[in-house]
């Protein structure tokens, strides 16, 4: 039962994630359709280009809701021979489509606003119209809250994109109300200028959405919180000396595969190591829903040379800037007929300066040579695959 409860948490609560996303999408379609009709009527009666464009924006939001529904339906399709890891990444593509719709709307809004600046015309928005537009802002804020809350609960990028879009709409309508009030109270027509500000905001938000939705498609680093949960679950098992090289592959917001290396005493037999790896894989899936593959690295605890080399290397790493991001692992010594070699990996941040790498490697080899002059130090520099905890 515990495994079932934990998997419900991963997928977003008692209801399946797909069903919650679909229900939220229907909510968005219905409310946006109502706002479209309302604003279109106010826009025609007042002659305001900003209000009319805002109504078309809500119509496009109905399309965004349809994209959510269709994308979720496709993403929920089970794995098949052509897609053995499932179809979860379609949800990222759905978010990207919504991002492009925001960019298109920003472009069209900019064109209409520019024409309004060139040919300004007074618009008359009644007090009732302003009240109704204020109510529309409240609805959009409500939408944003629902999208954001559900999106966070089920880890849905398409709902996160919808939340940003709803927030933008609330700001757009607020600017529209402001321009109408200024025109009627001060006699200054700022309808077109307000539209240009709104369009600039839409274009900026669209670009940010494109970047955010492309990251997991291209290959974003694994979430540090999920990585910490996996590492903690793994390290709770007895017999593990250390863990390293955790790599998480994402095949959708709620479907991940991972690999990890665990260090165990080389005195453990193969059967024991295999049983331990199986237990870890099962426990991690129960706790996180991640399909994990465990690789075992044997460590010779009886080799005193290793016990002297490890602290020396750690001291060198701690003396460098960014020491909290430098680490070493997988120490082993291979004795040959003519020499003995110590192999280990050092993890450094991406884009670590080449000059610093040369200096770091030199300092490590010098420290090892001072302690074990007969051992040749072989350092392998690598980068991590986990996102920053900051």
PDB file of C-alpha atoms in Angstrom, residues 33-235:
ATOM      1  CA  UNK A  33     -15.111  31.457 -24.243  1.00  0.00           C
ATOM      2  CA  UNK A  34     -17.303  33.478 -21.859  1.00  0.00           C
ATOM      3  CA  UNK A  35     -14.658  36.212 -21.619  1.00  0.00           C
ATOM      4  CA  UNK A  36     -14.311  36.331 -25.407  1.00  0.00           C
ATOM      5  CA  UNK A  37     -18.028  37.002 -25.907  1.00  0.00           C
ATOM      6  CA  UNK A  38     -18.102  39.569 -23.097  1.00  0.00           C
ATOM      7  CA  UNK A  39     -15.066  41.561 -24.275  1.00  0.00           C
ATOM      8  CA  UNK A  40     -16.056  41.396 -27.932  1.00  0.00           C
ATOM      9  CA  UNK A  41     -19.391  43.041 -27.118  1.00  0.00           C
ATOM     10  CA  UNK A  42     -17.708  45.747 -25.026  1.00  0.00           C
ATOM     11  CA  UNK A  43     -15.060  46.307 -27.731  1.00  0.00           C
ATOM     12  CA  UNK A  44     -17.623  46.775 -30.515  1.00  0.00           C
ATOM     13  CA  UNK A  45     -19.756  49.127 -28.432  1.00  0.00           C
ATOM     14  CA  UNK A  46     -16.804  51.260 -27.317  1.00  0.00           C
ATOM     15  CA  UNK A  47     -14.695  51.155 -30.477  1.00  0.00           C
ATOM     16  CA  UNK A  48     -11.601  50.266 -28.431  1.00  0.00           C
ATOM     17  CA  UNK A  49      -8.953  48.352 -30.354  1.00  0.00           C
ATOM     18  CA  UNK A  50      -7.367  47.232 -27.107  1.00  0.00           C
ATOM     19  CA  UNK A  51     -10.572  45.646 -25.830  1.00  0.00           C
ATOM     20  CA  UNK A  52     -11.345  44.017 -29.180  1.00  0.00           C
ATOM     21  CA  UNK A  53      -7.800  42.625 -29.435  1.00  0.00           C
ATOM     22  CA  UNK A  54      -8.102  41.453 -25.837  1.00  0.00           C
ATOM     23  CA  UNK A  55     -11.255  39.526 -26.763  1.00  0.00           C
ATOM     24  CA  UNK A  56      -9.406  37.799 -29.618  1.00  0.00           C
ATOM     25  CA  UNK A  57      -6.724  36.954 -27.085  1.00  0.00           C
ATOM     26  CA  UNK A  58      -9.321  35.076 -25.037  1.00  0.00           C
ATOM     27  CA  UNK A  59     -10.458  33.253 -28.162  1.00  0.00           C
ATOM     28  CA  UNK A  60      -6.883  32.119 -28.745  1.00  0.00           C
ATOM     29  CA  UNK A  61      -6.823  30.964 -25.123  1.00  0.00           C
ATOM     30  CA  UNK A  62      -9.702  28.620 -25.997  1.00  0.00           C
ATOM     31  CA  UNK A  63      -7.373  27.199 -28.619  1.00  0.00           C
ATOM     32  CA  UNK A  64      -4.685  26.852 -25.977  1.00  0.00           C
ATOM     33  CA  UNK A  65      -7.135  24.862 -23.870  1.00  0.00           C
ATOM     34  CA  UNK A  66      -7.805  22.602 -26.828  1.00  0.00           C
ATOM     35  CA  UNK A  67      -4.056  22.127 -27.231  1.00  0.00           C
ATOM     36  CA  UNK A  68      -3.891  21.095 -23.560  1.00  0.00           C
ATOM     37  CA  UNK A  69      -6.658  18.536 -24.035  1.00  0.00           C
ATOM     38  CA  UNK A  70      -5.297  17.044 -27.253  1.00  0.00           C
ATOM     39  CA  UNK A  71      -1.703  17.106 -26.013  1.00  0.00           C
ATOM     40  CA  UNK A  72      -2.640  15.384 -22.766  1.00  0.00           C
ATOM     41  CA  UNK A  73      -4.663  12.735 -24.591  1.00  0.00           C
ATOM     42  CA  UNK A  74      -1.676  11.962 -26.815  1.00  0.00           C
ATOM     43  CA  UNK A  75       0.790  12.088 -23.921  1.00  0.00           C
ATOM     44  CA  UNK A  76      -1.275   9.562 -21.959  1.00  0.00           C
ATOM     45  CA  UNK A  77      -1.050   6.974 -24.721  1.00  0.00           C
ATOM     46  CA  UNK A  78       0.774   3.885 -23.428  1.00  0.00           C
ATOM     47  CA  UNK A  79       4.220   2.866 -24.621  1.00  0.00           C
ATOM     48  CA  UNK A  80       4.395   0.969 -27.897  1.00  0.00           C
ATOM     49  CA  UNK A  81       6.992  -0.623 -30.152  1.00  0.00           C
ATOM     50  CA  UNK A  82       7.896   2.719 -31.747  1.00  0.00           C
ATOM     51  CA  UNK A  83       7.882   4.642 -28.453  1.00  0.00           C
ATOM     52  CA  UNK A  84       8.999   2.224 -25.709  1.00  0.00           C
ATOM     53  CA  UNK A  85       9.392   5.052 -23.203  1.00  0.00           C
ATOM     54  CA  UNK A  86       5.863   6.346 -23.709  1.00  0.00           C
ATOM     55  CA  UNK A  87       4.567   9.600 -25.208  1.00  0.00           C
ATOM     56  CA  UNK A  88       5.009  11.920 -22.213  1.00  0.00           C
ATOM     57  CA  UNK A  89       7.215  14.411 -24.053  1.00  0.00           C
ATOM     58  CA  UNK A  90       4.227  15.424 -26.175  1.00  0.00           C
ATOM     59  CA  UNK A  91       3.194  17.510 -23.168  1.00  0.00           C
ATOM     60  CA  UNK A  92       6.322  19.620 -23.638  1.00  0.00           C
ATOM     61  CA  UNK A  93       5.406  20.126 -27.280  1.00  0.00           C
ATOM     62  CA  UNK A  94       1.914  21.260 -26.205  1.00  0.00           C
ATOM     63  CA  UNK A  95       3.509  23.882 -23.970  1.00  0.00           C
ATOM     64  CA  UNK A  96       5.671  24.998 -26.883  1.00  0.00           C
ATOM     65  CA  UNK A  97       2.584  25.432 -29.077  1.00  0.00           C
ATOM     66  CA  UNK A  98       1.011  27.671 -26.434  1.00  0.00           C
ATOM     67  CA  UNK A  99       4.240  29.672 -26.268  1.00  0.00           C
ATOM     68  CA  UNK A 100       4.139  30.285 -30.030  1.00  0.00           C
ATOM     69  CA  UNK A 101       0.485  31.343 -29.762  1.00  0.00           C
ATOM     70  CA  UNK A 102       1.533  33.948 -27.193  1.00  0.00           C
ATOM     71  CA  UNK A 103       4.247  35.213 -29.570  1.00  0.00           C
ATOM     72  CA  UNK A 104       1.799  35.381 -32.477  1.00  0.00           C
ATOM     73  CA  UNK A 105      -0.686  37.290 -30.357  1.00  0.00           C
ATOM     74  CA  UNK A 106       2.014  39.746 -29.272  1.00  0.00           C
ATOM     75  CA  UNK A 107       2.951  40.371 -32.897  1.00  0.00           C
ATOM     76  CA  UNK A 108      -0.644  40.907 -34.035  1.00  0.00           C
ATOM     77  CA  UNK A 109      -1.360  43.114 -31.027  1.00  0.00           C
ATOM     78  CA  UNK A 110       1.695  45.256 -31.860  1.00  0.00           C
ATOM     79  CA  UNK A 111       0.465  45.805 -35.433  1.00  0.00           C
ATOM     80  CA  UNK A 112      -3.011  46.879 -34.332  1.00  0.00           C
ATOM     81  CA  UNK A 113      -1.626  49.131 -31.632  1.00  0.00           C
ATOM     82  CA  UNK A 114       0.754  50.817 -34.065  1.00  0.00           C
ATOM     83  CA  UNK A 115      -2.139  51.596 -36.393  1.00  0.00           C
ATOM     84  CA  UNK A 116      -4.071  53.012 -33.452  1.00  0.00           C
ATOM     85  CA  UNK A 117      -1.140  55.314 -32.595  1.00  0.00           C
ATOM     86  CA  UNK A 118      -0.989  56.595 -36.180  1.00  0.00           C
ATOM     87  CA  UNK A 119      -4.738  57.076 -36.385  1.00  0.00           C
ATOM     88  CA  UNK A 120      -5.923  57.765 -32.826  1.00  0.00           C
ATOM     89  CA  UNK A 121      -9.635  57.621 -32.183  1.00  0.00           C
ATOM     90  CA  UNK A 122     -11.502  58.187 -28.976  1.00  0.00           C
ATOM     91  CA  UNK A 123     -13.266  55.192 -27.469  1.00  0.00           C
ATOM     92  CA  UNK A 124     -16.185  55.324 -25.075  1.00  0.00           C
ATOM     93  CA  UNK A 125     -16.310  52.598 -22.463  1.00  0.00           C
ATOM     94  CA  UNK A 126     -19.305  52.791 -20.166  1.00  0.00           C
ATOM     95  CA  UNK A 127     -19.081  52.432 -16.410  1.00  0.00           C
ATOM     96  CA  UNK A 128     -20.744  49.039 -16.777  1.00  0.00           C
ATOM     97  CA  UNK A 129     -18.117  48.051 -19.331  1.00  0.00           C
ATOM     98  CA  UNK A 130     -15.306  48.973 -16.939  1.00  0.00           C
ATOM     99  CA  UNK A 131     -16.967  46.961 -14.155  1.00  0.00           C
ATOM    100  CA  UNK A 132     -17.293  43.950 -16.456  1.00  0.00           C
ATOM    101  CA  UNK A 133     -13.671  44.246 -17.550  1.00  0.00           C
ATOM    102  CA  UNK A 134     -12.628  44.375 -13.899  1.00  0.00           C
ATOM    103  CA  UNK A 135     -14.566  41.150 -13.361  1.00  0.00           C
ATOM    104  CA  UNK A 136     -12.702  39.699 -16.357  1.00  0.00           C
ATOM    105  CA  UNK A 137      -9.408  40.507 -14.642  1.00  0.00           C
ATOM    106  CA  UNK A 138     -10.604  38.626 -11.555  1.00  0.00           C
ATOM    107  CA  UNK A 139     -11.505  35.607 -13.710  1.00  0.00           C
ATOM    108  CA  UNK A 140      -8.070  35.626 -15.301  1.00  0.00           C
ATOM    109  CA  UNK A 141      -6.391  35.780 -11.892  1.00  0.00           C
ATOM    110  CA  UNK A 142      -8.565  32.817 -10.879  1.00  0.00           C
ATOM    111  CA  UNK A 143      -7.483  30.938 -13.997  1.00  0.00           C
ATOM    112  CA  UNK A 144      -3.836  31.654 -13.257  1.00  0.00           C
ATOM    113  CA  UNK A 145      -4.241  30.318  -9.713  1.00  0.00           C
ATOM    114  CA  UNK A 146      -5.997  27.120 -10.890  1.00  0.00           C
ATOM    115  CA  UNK A 147      -3.471  26.470 -13.668  1.00  0.00           C
ATOM    116  CA  UNK A 148      -0.493  27.115 -11.407  1.00  0.00           C
ATOM    117  CA  UNK A 149      -1.800  25.044  -8.503  1.00  0.00           C
ATOM    118  CA  UNK A 150      -2.717  22.051 -10.664  1.00  0.00           C
ATOM    119  CA  UNK A 151       0.425  22.383 -12.776  1.00  0.00           C
ATOM    120  CA  UNK A 152       2.611  22.302  -9.688  1.00  0.00           C
ATOM    121  CA  UNK A 153       0.687  19.357  -8.217  1.00  0.00           C
ATOM    122  CA  UNK A 154       1.047  17.188 -11.325  1.00  0.00           C
ATOM    123  CA  UNK A 155       4.313  18.677 -12.628  1.00  0.00           C
ATOM    124  CA  UNK A 156       2.747  19.802 -15.909  1.00  0.00           C
ATOM    125  CA  UNK A 157       4.672  22.233 -18.166  1.00  0.00           C
ATOM    126  CA  UNK A 158       1.590  22.847 -20.331  1.00  0.00           C
ATOM    127  CA  UNK A 159      -0.419  24.040 -17.306  1.00  0.00           C
ATOM    128  CA  UNK A 160       2.524  26.154 -16.173  1.00  0.00           C
ATOM    129  CA  UNK A 161       2.513  27.804 -19.602  1.00  0.00           C
ATOM    130  CA  UNK A 162      -1.254  28.320 -19.253  1.00  0.00           C
ATOM    131  CA  UNK A 163      -0.731  29.997 -15.872  1.00  0.00           C
ATOM    132  CA  UNK A 164       1.745  32.450 -17.415  1.00  0.00           C
ATOM    133  CA  UNK A 165      -0.666  33.155 -20.259  1.00  0.00           C
ATOM    134  CA  UNK A 166      -3.537  33.836 -17.819  1.00  0.00           C
ATOM    135  CA  UNK A 167      -1.336  36.172 -15.808  1.00  0.00           C
ATOM    136  CA  UNK A 168      -0.451  38.030 -18.995  1.00  0.00           C
ATOM    137  CA  UNK A 169      -4.140  38.330 -19.861  1.00  0.00           C
ATOM    138  CA  UNK A 170      -4.920  39.833 -16.464  1.00  0.00           C
ATOM    139  CA  UNK A 171      -2.206  42.440 -17.019  1.00  0.00           C
ATOM    140  CA  UNK A 172      -3.444  43.147 -20.572  1.00  0.00           C
ATOM    141  CA  UNK A 173      -7.011  43.763 -19.447  1.00  0.00           C
ATOM    142  CA  UNK A 174      -5.775  45.947 -16.572  1.00  0.00           C
ATOM    143  CA  UNK A 175      -3.910  48.132 -19.078  1.00  0.00           C
ATOM    144  CA  UNK A 176      -7.030  48.247 -21.213  1.00  0.00           C
ATOM    145  CA  UNK A 177      -9.090  49.504 -18.270  1.00  0.00           C
ATOM    146  CA  UNK A 178      -6.416  52.071 -17.459  1.00  0.00           C
ATOM    147  CA  UNK A 179      -6.367  53.446 -21.004  1.00  0.00           C
ATOM    148  CA  UNK A 180     -10.174  53.723 -21.023  1.00  0.00           C
ATOM    149  CA  UNK A 181     -10.254  55.556 -17.682  1.00  0.00           C
ATOM    150  CA  UNK A 182      -7.485  57.971 -18.734  1.00  0.00           C
ATOM    151  CA  UNK A 183      -9.239  58.708 -22.036  1.00  0.00           C
ATOM    152  CA  UNK A 184     -12.527  59.520 -20.319  1.00  0.00           C
ATOM    153  CA  UNK A 185     -11.177  61.459 -17.344  1.00  0.00           C
ATOM    154  CA  UNK A 186      -8.219  63.314 -18.882  1.00  0.00           C
ATOM    155  CA  UNK A 187      -9.169  63.256 -22.553  1.00  0.00           C
ATOM    156  CA  UNK A 188      -5.831  61.663 -23.455  1.00  0.00           C
ATOM    157  CA  UNK A 189      -5.971  58.794 -25.938  1.00  0.00           C
ATOM    158  CA  UNK A 190      -3.404  56.209 -24.886  1.00  0.00           C
ATOM    159  CA  UNK A 191      -5.197  53.178 -26.284  1.00  0.00           C
ATOM    160  CA  UNK A 192      -2.531  52.463 -28.908  1.00  0.00           C
ATOM    161  CA  UNK A 193       0.385  53.136 -26.563  1.00  0.00           C
ATOM    162  CA  UNK A 194      -1.122  50.835 -23.922  1.00  0.00           C
ATOM    163  CA  UNK A 195      -1.448  48.211 -26.644  1.00  0.00           C
ATOM    164  CA  UNK A 196       2.244  48.555 -27.552  1.00  0.00           C
ATOM    165  CA  UNK A 197       3.257  48.075 -23.911  1.00  0.00           C
ATOM    166  CA  UNK A 198       1.043  45.010 -23.724  1.00  0.00           C
ATOM    167  CA  UNK A 199       2.427  43.570 -26.959  1.00  0.00           C
ATOM    168  CA  UNK A 200       6.010  44.032 -25.734  1.00  0.00           C
ATOM    169  CA  UNK A 201       5.109  42.188 -22.547  1.00  0.00           C
ATOM    170  CA  UNK A 202       3.462  39.398 -24.555  1.00  0.00           C
ATOM    171  CA  UNK A 203       6.491  38.984 -26.810  1.00  0.00           C
ATOM    172  CA  UNK A 204       8.838  38.848 -23.817  1.00  0.00           C
ATOM    173  CA  UNK A 205       6.651  36.276 -22.043  1.00  0.00           C
ATOM    174  CA  UNK A 206       6.402  34.230 -25.245  1.00  0.00           C
ATOM    175  CA  UNK A 207      10.177  34.089 -25.608  1.00  0.00           C
ATOM    176  CA  UNK A 208      10.555  33.007 -21.966  1.00  0.00           C
ATOM    177  CA  UNK A 209       7.908  30.311 -22.437  1.00  0.00           C
ATOM    178  CA  UNK A 210       9.687  29.019 -25.533  1.00  0.00           C
ATOM    179  CA  UNK A 211      12.943  28.786 -23.588  1.00  0.00           C
ATOM    180  CA  UNK A 212      11.284  27.059 -20.632  1.00  0.00           C
ATOM    181  CA  UNK A 213       9.484  24.475 -22.763  1.00  0.00           C
ATOM    182  CA  UNK A 214      12.490  23.795 -24.998  1.00  0.00           C
ATOM    183  CA  UNK A 215      14.837  23.074 -22.080  1.00  0.00           C
ATOM    184  CA  UNK A 216      13.469  19.612 -21.229  1.00  0.00           C
ATOM    185  CA  UNK A 217      13.134  18.742 -24.930  1.00  0.00           C
ATOM    186  CA  UNK A 218      16.778  19.607 -25.622  1.00  0.00           C
ATOM    187  CA  UNK A 219      17.945  18.014 -22.359  1.00  0.00           C
ATOM    188  CA  UNK A 220      17.760  20.012 -19.137  1.00  0.00           C
ATOM    189  CA  UNK A 221      19.695  18.930 -16.025  1.00  0.00           C
ATOM    190  CA  UNK A 222      17.794  16.776 -13.568  1.00  0.00           C
ATOM    191  CA  UNK A 223      15.907  18.501 -10.776  1.00  0.00           C
ATOM    192  CA  UNK A 224      18.180  18.725  -7.728  1.00  0.00           C
ATOM    193  CA  UNK A 225      15.312  17.945  -5.338  1.00  0.00           C
ATOM    194  CA  UNK A 226      14.433  14.719  -7.152  1.00  0.00           C
ATOM    195  CA  UNK A 227      18.118  13.787  -7.301  1.00  0.00           C
ATOM    196  CA  UNK A 228      18.453  14.373  -3.545  1.00  0.00           C
ATOM    197  CA  UNK A 229      15.426  12.144  -2.889  1.00  0.00           C
ATOM    198  CA  UNK A 230      16.897   9.356  -5.003  1.00  0.00           C
ATOM    199  CA  UNK A 231      20.346   9.621  -3.388  1.00  0.00           C
ATOM    200  CA  UNK A 232      18.849   9.666   0.096  1.00  0.00           C
ATOM    201  CA  UNK A 233      16.706   6.602  -0.646  1.00  0.00           C
ATOM    202  CA  UNK A 234      19.714   4.749  -2.056  1.00  0.00           C
ATOM    203  CA  UNK A 235      22.058   5.631   0.794  1.00  0.00           C
TER     204      UNK A 235
END
